[in-house]
PDB file of C-alpha atoms in Angstrom:
ATOM      1  CA  MET A  28     -40.285 205.042-126.601  1.00 74.00           C
ATOM      2  CA  THR A  29     -39.261 205.102-130.277  1.00 86.00           C
ATOM      3  CA  VAL A  30     -36.017 202.856-130.743  1.00 92.00           C
ATOM      4  CA  ARG A  31     -33.177 203.265-133.634  1.00 94.00           C
ATOM      5  CA  VAL A  32     -32.662 199.949-134.401  1.00 97.00           C
ATOM      6  CA  LEU A  33     -29.470 198.993-136.635  1.00 97.00           C
ATOM      7  CA  LEU A  34     -30.345 195.292-137.957  1.00 97.00           C
ATOM      8  CA  VAL A  35     -27.560 193.071-138.729  1.00 97.00           C
ATOM      9  CA  GLU A  36     -28.695 190.661-141.159  1.00 96.00           C
ATOM     10  CA  ASP A  37     -27.303 188.800-144.284  1.00 93.00           C
ATOM     11  CA  ASP A  38     -30.826 187.277-145.540  1.00 94.00           C
ATOM     12  CA  ALA A  39     -32.523 189.957-147.266  1.00 94.00           C
ATOM     13  CA  GLY A  40     -35.751 187.982-146.692  1.00 94.00           C
ATOM     14  CA  VAL A  41     -35.676 187.651-143.150  1.00 93.00           C
ATOM     15  CA  ALA A  42     -34.695 191.494-142.599  1.00 95.00           C
ATOM     16  CA  GLY A  43     -37.008 193.066-144.249  1.00 95.00           C
ATOM     17  CA  ALA A  44     -39.960 191.107-142.723  1.00 95.00           C
ATOM     18  CA  LEU A  45     -38.239 192.264-139.543  1.00 95.00           C
ATOM     19  CA  ALA A  46     -37.355 195.438-140.579  1.00 96.00           C
ATOM     20  CA  GLU A  47     -41.242 195.792-141.606  1.00 95.00           C
ATOM     21  CA  SER A  48     -42.681 194.587-138.518  1.00 95.00           C
ATOM     22  CA  LEU A  49     -40.481 196.900-136.473  1.00 96.00           C
ATOM     23  CA  HIS A  50     -41.382 199.469-138.488  1.00 94.00           C
ATOM     24  CA  ALA A  51     -45.011 199.196-138.101  1.00 94.00           C
ATOM     25  CA  ARG A  52     -44.902 199.355-134.494  1.00 93.00           C
ATOM     26  CA  GLY A  53     -42.833 203.000-134.574  1.00 93.00           C
ATOM     27  CA  HIS A  54     -39.370 201.857-134.798  1.00 95.00           C
ATOM     28  CA  PRO A  55     -37.227 202.680-137.278  1.00 95.00           C
ATOM     29  CA  VAL A  56     -34.498 200.373-138.842  1.00 97.00           C
ATOM     30  CA  THR A  57     -31.497 200.464-140.877  1.00 97.00           C
ATOM     31  CA  SER A  58     -30.638 196.876-142.361  1.00 97.00           C
ATOM     32  CA  VAL A  59     -26.990 196.070-142.961  1.00 97.00           C
ATOM     33  CA  GLY A  60     -25.873 192.726-144.484  1.00 96.00           C
ATOM     34  CA  ARG A  61     -21.968 192.546-143.464  1.00 96.00           C
ATOM     35  CA  GLY A  62     -20.540 192.723-140.493  1.00 95.00           C
ATOM     36  CA  ALA A  63     -18.320 195.375-141.429  1.00 94.00           C
ATOM     37  CA  ASP A  64     -21.472 197.983-142.272  1.00 95.00           C
ATOM     38  CA  ALA A  65     -22.697 197.229-138.681  1.00 96.00           C
ATOM     39  CA  LEU A  66     -18.846 198.555-137.116  1.00 94.00           C
ATOM     40  CA  HIS A  67     -19.371 201.735-139.277  1.00 93.00           C
ATOM     41  CA  ARG A  68     -23.088 202.520-138.261  1.00 94.00           C
ATOM     42  CA  HIS A  69     -23.751 201.420-134.337  1.00 95.00           C
ATOM     43  CA  ARG A  70     -22.959 204.520-133.206  1.00 90.00           C
ATOM     44  CA  ASP A  71     -26.537 205.842-135.063  1.00 91.00           C
ATOM     45  CA  ALA A  72     -28.311 203.231-133.089  1.00 94.00           C
ATOM     46  CA  ASP A  73     -30.373 202.904-129.758  1.00 92.00           C
ATOM     47  CA  LEU A  74     -30.040 199.002-130.355  1.00 95.00           C
ATOM     48  CA  VAL A  75     -28.220 196.224-132.490  1.00 97.00           C
ATOM     49  CA  LEU A  76     -30.245 193.149-132.862  1.00 97.00           C
ATOM     50  CA  LEU A  77     -26.869 191.238-134.765  1.00 97.00           C
ATOM     51  CA  ASP A  78     -27.048 188.100-136.216  1.00 96.00           C
ATOM     52  CA  LEU A  79     -24.338 185.596-136.021  1.00 95.00           C
ATOM     53  CA  GLY A  80     -23.708 184.144-139.723  1.00 93.00           C
ATOM     54  CA  LEU A  81     -22.830 187.111-141.569  1.00 95.00           C
ATOM     55  CA  PRO A  82     -20.487 186.857-144.761  1.00 95.00           C
ATOM     56  CA  ASP A  83     -17.497 188.630-143.688  1.00 95.00           C
ATOM     57  CA  LEU A  84     -17.377 188.053-140.005  1.00 94.00           C
ATOM     58  CA  ASP A  85     -18.635 186.220-137.717  1.00 94.00           C
ATOM     59  CA  GLY A  86     -21.018 187.998-135.758  1.00 94.00           C
ATOM     60  CA  LEU A  87     -19.189 187.270-132.830  1.00 94.00           C
ATOM     61  CA  ASP A  88     -16.092 189.224-134.091  1.00 93.00           C
ATOM     62  CA  VAL A  89     -18.416 192.119-134.567  1.00 95.00           C
ATOM     63  CA  LEU A  90     -19.971 191.669-131.032  1.00 94.00           C
ATOM     64  CA  ARG A  91     -16.531 191.549-129.626  1.00 90.00           C
ATOM     65  CA  LYS A  92     -15.514 194.684-131.578  1.00 92.00           C
ATOM     66  CA  ILE A  93     -18.391 196.871-130.783  1.00 92.00           C
ATOM     67  CA  ARG A  94     -17.987 195.986-126.995  1.00 88.00           C
ATOM     68  CA  ALA A  95     -14.522 197.398-127.223  1.00 83.00           C
ATOM     69  CA  VAL A  96     -15.680 200.930-128.247  1.00 84.00           C
ATOM     70  CA  SER A  97     -19.520 201.466-127.031  1.00 86.00           C
ATOM     71  CA  PRO A  98     -21.896 200.729-124.580  1.00 85.00           C
ATOM     72  CA  VAL A  99     -24.778 200.483-126.851  1.00 90.00           C
ATOM     73  CA  PRO A 100     -27.108 197.655-126.339  1.00 92.00           C
ATOM     74  CA  VAL A 101     -26.644 194.172-128.507  1.00 94.00           C
ATOM     75  CA  ILE A 102     -29.429 191.435-128.633  1.00 94.00           C
ATOM     76  CA  VAL A 103     -28.337 188.836-130.474  1.00 95.00           C
ATOM     77  CA  LEU A 104     -31.203 187.072-132.545  1.00 94.00           C
ATOM     78  CA  THR A 105     -29.468 184.034-134.494  1.00 92.00           C
ATOM     79  CA  ALA A 106     -30.381 180.731-135.737  1.00 91.00           C
ATOM     80  CA  ARG A 107     -27.490 179.528-133.668  1.00 89.00           C
ATOM     81  CA  GLY A 108     -28.624 178.264-130.151  1.00 86.00           C
ATOM     82  CA  ASP A 109     -26.148 175.585-129.030  1.00 87.00           C
ATOM     83  CA  GLU A 110     -24.497 176.449-125.116  1.00 85.00           C
ATOM     84  CA  ARG A 111     -21.053 177.328-126.786  1.00 86.00           C
ATOM     85  CA  SER A 112     -22.206 180.557-128.834  1.00 89.00           C
ATOM     86  CA  VAL A 113     -24.936 181.774-125.946  1.00 88.00           C
ATOM     87  CA  VAL A 114     -22.410 181.679-123.673  1.00 86.00           C
ATOM     88  CA  ARG A 115     -19.796 183.540-125.483  1.00 88.00           C
ATOM     89  CA  GLY A 116     -21.966 185.777-127.139  1.00 90.00           C
ATOM     90  CA  LEU A 117     -23.137 186.786-123.113  1.00 87.00           C
ATOM     91  CA  ARG A 118     -19.340 186.519-122.158  1.00 85.00           C
ATOM     92  CA  LEU A 119     -18.386 188.965-124.683  1.00 87.00           C
ATOM     93  CA  GLY A 120     -21.318 191.851-123.703  1.00 86.00           C
ATOM     94  CA  ALA A 121     -24.479 190.558-125.225  1.00 90.00           C
ATOM     95  CA  ASP A 122     -27.811 192.610-123.544  1.00 86.00           C
ATOM     96  CA  ASP A 123     -29.681 189.292-124.944  1.00 89.00           C
ATOM     97  CA  TYR A 124     -29.006 186.353-126.249  1.00 91.00           C
ATOM     98  CA  LEU A 125     -32.649 185.096-129.426  1.00 91.00           C
ATOM     99  CA  THR A 126     -32.730 181.802-131.002  1.00 91.00           C
ATOM    100  CA  LYS A 127     -34.559 181.927-134.362  1.00 91.00           C
ATOM    101  CA  PRO A 128     -37.830 181.525-134.917  1.00 88.00           C
ATOM    102  CA  VAL A 129     -38.516 184.401-132.236  1.00 88.00           C
ATOM    103  CA  ARG A 130     -41.955 185.229-131.796  1.00 91.00           C
ATOM    104  CA  LEU A 131     -42.040 189.460-132.566  1.00 93.00           C
ATOM    105  CA  ALA A 132     -44.156 190.082-128.984  1.00 92.00           C
ATOM    106  CA  GLU A 133     -41.066 188.648-127.410  1.00 91.00           C
ATOM    107  CA  LEU A 134     -38.665 190.094-129.118  1.00 93.00           C
ATOM    108  CA  LEU A 135     -40.043 194.120-128.892  1.00 92.00           C
ATOM    109  CA  ALA A 136     -40.631 192.743-124.757  1.00 89.00           C
ATOM    110  CA  ARG A 137     -36.851 191.897-124.584  1.00 88.00           C
ATOM    111  CA  MET A 138     -35.878 195.189-126.688  1.00 91.00           C
ATOM    112  CA  ASP A 139     -38.222 196.992-124.220  1.00 87.00           C
ATOM    113  CA  ALA A 140     -36.115 195.630-121.365  1.00 82.00           C
ATOM    114  CA  VAL A 141     -32.423 196.057-122.882  1.00 84.00           C
ATOM    115  CA  VAL A 142     -33.293 200.093-123.504  1.00 84.00           C
ATOM    116  CA  ARG A 143     -34.940 200.732-120.490  1.00 78.00           C
ATOM    117  CA  ARG A 144     -31.542 198.996-118.629  1.00 74.00           C
ATOM    118  CA  ALA A 145     -29.667 201.154-120.718  1.00 74.00           C
ATOM    119  CA  VAL A 146     -31.333 204.677-120.052  1.00 68.00           C
ATOM    120  CA  ALA A 147     -31.212 204.072-116.145  1.00 61.00           C
ATOM    121  CA  ARG A 148     -26.728 203.068-116.501  1.00 61.00           C
ATOM    122  CA  GLU A 149     -26.633 206.750-117.888  1.00 58.00           C
ATOM    123  CA  ALA A 150     -28.378 208.123-114.532  1.00 49.00           C
ATOM    124  CA  PRO A 151     -25.568 209.768-112.551  1.00 48.00           C
ATOM    125  CA  ALA A 152     -24.616 207.758-109.515  1.00 51.00           C
ATOM    126  CA  GLY A 153     -21.993 208.861-107.246  1.00 58.00           C
ATOM    127  CA  ASP A 154     -21.755 206.143-104.662  1.00 81.00           C
ATOM    128  CA  VAL A 155     -18.493 203.483-103.651  1.00 86.00           C
ATOM    129  CA  VAL A 156     -19.142 200.732-102.452  1.00 87.00           C
ATOM    130  CA  HIS A 157     -16.176 198.779-100.244  1.00 89.00           C
ATOM    131  CA  VAL A 158     -16.315 195.079 -99.193  1.00 90.00           C
ATOM    132  CA  GLU A 159     -12.770 194.003 -98.503  1.00 91.00           C
ATOM    133  CA  ASP A 160     -10.234 195.324-100.856  1.00 93.00           C
ATOM    134  CA  VAL A 161     -12.646 195.241-103.210  1.00 93.00           C
ATOM    135  CA  GLU A 162     -14.139 198.771-104.498  1.00 93.00           C
ATOM    136  CA  ILE A 163     -16.966 199.745-106.268  1.00 92.00           C
ATOM    137  CA  ASP A 164     -17.214 203.335-108.101  1.00 89.00           C
ATOM    138  CA  LEU A 165     -20.724 202.747-109.232  1.00 83.00           C
ATOM    139  CA  GLY A 166     -20.531 206.618-110.673  1.00 79.00           C
ATOM    140  CA  ALA A 167     -17.790 205.510-112.839  1.00 81.00           C
ATOM    141  CA  ARG A 168     -18.798 202.279-113.512  1.00 85.00           C
ATOM    142  CA  ARG A 169     -15.810 200.567-112.652  1.00 88.00           C
ATOM    143  CA  VAL A 170     -14.424 197.990-110.095  1.00 94.00           C
ATOM    144  CA  LEU A 171     -10.729 197.888-108.077  1.00 95.00           C
ATOM    145  CA  VAL A 172      -9.368 194.861-106.565  1.00 94.00           C
ATOM    146  CA  ALA A 173      -6.534 195.534-104.443  1.00 92.00           C
ATOM    147  CA  GLY A 174      -6.259 198.500-106.056  1.00 92.00           C
ATOM    148  CA  HIS A 175      -6.193 197.219-109.370  1.00 93.00           C
ATOM    149  CA  ASP A 176      -9.141 197.055-112.093  1.00 92.00           C
ATOM    150  CA  VAL A 177     -10.795 194.501-113.395  1.00 93.00           C
ATOM    151  CA  GLY A 178     -13.045 194.230-116.446  1.00 88.00           C
ATOM    152  CA  LEU A 179     -16.454 193.391-116.324  1.00 91.00           C
ATOM    153  CA  THR A 180     -18.219 193.930-118.583  1.00 88.00           C
ATOM    154  CA  THR A 181     -22.297 195.097-119.078  1.00 86.00           C
ATOM    155  CA  LYS A 182     -24.388 192.627-117.169  1.00 88.00           C
ATOM    156  CA  GLU A 183     -21.292 191.494-114.910  1.00 92.00           C
ATOM    157  CA  PHE A 184     -20.841 195.417-113.181  1.00 92.00           C
ATOM    158  CA  GLU A 185     -24.723 195.365-113.489  1.00 90.00           C
ATOM    159  CA  ILE A 186     -24.969 192.244-111.338  1.00 93.00           C
ATOM    160  CA  LEU A 187     -22.582 193.767-108.710  1.00 94.00           C
ATOM    161  CA  ALA A 188     -24.022 197.174-108.506  1.00 91.00           C
ATOM    162  CA  VAL A 189     -27.574 195.894-107.768  1.00 89.00           C
ATOM    163  CA  LEU A 190     -25.672 193.311-105.048  1.00 91.00           C
ATOM    164  CA  ALA A 191     -23.376 195.982-103.415  1.00 89.00           C
ATOM    165  CA  ALA A 192     -26.184 198.097-103.229  1.00 83.00           C
ATOM    166  CA  ARG A 193     -26.938 196.140-100.229  1.00 83.00           C
ATOM    167  CA  PRO A 194     -23.820 194.632 -98.515  1.00 83.00           C
ATOM    168  CA  GLY A 195     -24.363 191.918 -96.242  1.00 83.00           C
ATOM    169  CA  THR A 196     -27.909 191.282 -97.797  1.00 83.00           C
ATOM    170  CA  ALA A 197     -29.939 188.333 -98.875  1.00 86.00           C
ATOM    171  CA  VAL A 198     -30.782 189.083-102.790  1.00 87.00           C
ATOM    172  CA  SER A 199     -32.729 186.709-104.448  1.00 87.00           C
ATOM    173  CA  ARG A 200     -32.769 185.788-107.936  1.00 88.00           C
ATOM    174  CA  GLN A 201     -35.652 187.055-109.185  1.00 84.00           C
ATOM    175  CA  GLN A 202     -34.874 189.863-107.390  1.00 82.00           C
ATOM    176  CA  LEU A 203     -31.943 190.325-109.346  1.00 87.00           C
ATOM    177  CA  MET A 204     -32.633 189.124-113.114  1.00 84.00           C
ATOM    178  CA  ASP A 205     -35.827 191.779-112.057  1.00 79.00           C
ATOM    179  CA  GLU A 206     -32.986 194.925-111.336  1.00 80.00           C
ATOM    180  CA  VAL A 207     -30.835 193.772-114.496  1.00 83.00           C
ATOM    181  CA  TRP A 208     -32.891 192.745-117.260  1.00 76.00           C
ATOM    182  CA  GLY A 209     -35.618 194.924-116.247  1.00 68.00           C
ATOM    183  CA  ASP A 210     -38.152 192.114-115.725  1.00 61.00           C
ATOM    184  CA  ALA A 211     -37.720 188.650-113.911  1.00 55.00           C
ATOM    185  CA  TYR A 212     -40.283 187.034-116.740  1.00 54.00           C
ATOM    186  CA  LEU A 213     -37.815 187.994-119.864  1.00 58.00           C
ATOM    187  CA  ALA A 214     -34.799 187.233-118.450  1.00 58.00           C
ATOM    188  CA  VAL A 215     -32.991 184.002-118.494  1.00 64.00           C
ATOM    189  CA  SER A 216     -31.887 181.896-115.958  1.00 69.00           C
ATOM    190  CA  ARG A 217     -28.501 180.403-117.452  1.00 78.00           C
ATOM    191  CA  SER A 218     -27.615 184.236-118.578  1.00 83.00           C
ATOM    192  CA  LEU A 219     -27.351 184.792-115.031  1.00 87.00           C
ATOM    193  CA  ASP A 220     -25.604 181.713-114.341  1.00 89.00           C
ATOM    194  CA  VAL A 221     -23.057 182.525-116.790  1.00 89.00           C
ATOM    195  CA  HIS A 222     -22.549 186.127-115.694  1.00 91.00           C
ATOM    196  CA  LEU A 223     -21.763 185.480-111.946  1.00 94.00           C
ATOM    197  CA  THR A 224     -19.705 182.812-113.225  1.00 93.00           C
ATOM    198  CA  GLY A 225     -17.709 185.220-114.784  1.00 93.00           C
ATOM    199  CA  LEU A 226     -17.969 187.718-112.316  1.00 95.00           C
ATOM    200  CA  ARG A 227     -16.220 185.995-109.253  1.00 95.00           C
ATOM    201  CA  ALA A 228     -13.408 184.839-111.779  1.00 95.00           C
ATOM    202  CA  LYS A 229     -12.736 188.492-112.731  1.00 94.00           C
ATOM    203  CA  LEU A 230     -12.681 189.177-108.525  1.00 95.00           C
ATOM    204  CA  ASP A 231     -10.751 186.249-107.505  1.00 94.00           C
ATOM    205  CA  ARG A 232     -12.058 186.443-103.823  1.00 94.00           C
ATOM    206  CA  PRO A 233     -13.793 183.219-103.273  1.00 92.00           C
ATOM    207  CA  GLY A 234     -16.451 183.405-100.580  1.00 91.00           C
ATOM    208  CA  LEU A 235     -16.785 186.923-100.969  1.00 93.00           C
ATOM    209  CA  LEU A 236     -19.732 186.542-103.434  1.00 94.00           C
ATOM    210  CA  THR A 237     -22.053 183.614-101.814  1.00 91.00           C
ATOM    211  CA  THR A 238     -24.725 181.715-103.296  1.00 92.00           C
ATOM    212  CA  ILE A 239     -27.550 181.211-100.982  1.00 89.00           C
ATOM    213  CA  ARG A 240     -28.832 177.435-101.757  1.00 87.00           C
ATOM    214  CA  GLY A 241     -32.871 178.118-102.943  1.00 87.00           C
ATOM    215  CA  PHE A 242     -32.955 181.761-102.414  1.00 89.00           C
ATOM    216  CA  GLY A 243     -29.963 183.923-104.031  1.00 90.00           C
ATOM    217  CA  TYR A 244     -27.073 185.104-103.589  1.00 93.00           C
ATOM    218  CA  ARG A 245     -25.258 187.806-100.901  1.00 91.00           C
ATOM    219  CA  LEU A 246     -22.132 190.627-101.076  1.00 91.00           C
ATOM    220  CA  GLY A 247     -19.725 190.104 -98.545  1.00 86.00           C
ATOM    221  CA  ARG A 248     -18.357 187.274 -95.915  1.00 77.00           C
ATOM    222  CA  ASP A 249     -20.459 186.319 -92.678  1.00 63.00           C
TER     223      ASP A 249
END
């Protein structure tokens, strides 16, 4: 699958080498070095590779602004590997978070998984699932709790959708990561935990999303 990549990287050497490698594998790349340029050009891309250390804007602010207006897949690719940055990036809607240096084979695999998930999200789905006072509209990608819309991130919704497709049934961590990230091997357990924490906080229904120790999760009470 050919993927149009917007590479947001202010280091010309890094950007040039990565763009050349991606071009060689059939992916057209547009490189920009400023956050403002990313905000103007992300609509023309199938995937954004986003560095955080940009000269004009913090990359996390760029991510937040993109996610406010677009579902385009975003992979953070940065030297900033501290846990606080990782958690913030995932909560702001990054589809994946990789720290430099990254092996090209791993990057390509994660790009493929993220894009496949984005394509799957666009498939029509008309089901609405009700669990107590939580309404999960799979087609509209909307969740209402007691009639109020709760703003879930892309990953939070996808996790909930997998569980909602099997209400009352235990779903393993491996299956959940495979369905949400496209490949359980590529998924990062810490990412799942971060999104689950955010999802539980937004639903604000203790006990509705249950952890099954040593196995996985279930939506719905016993």
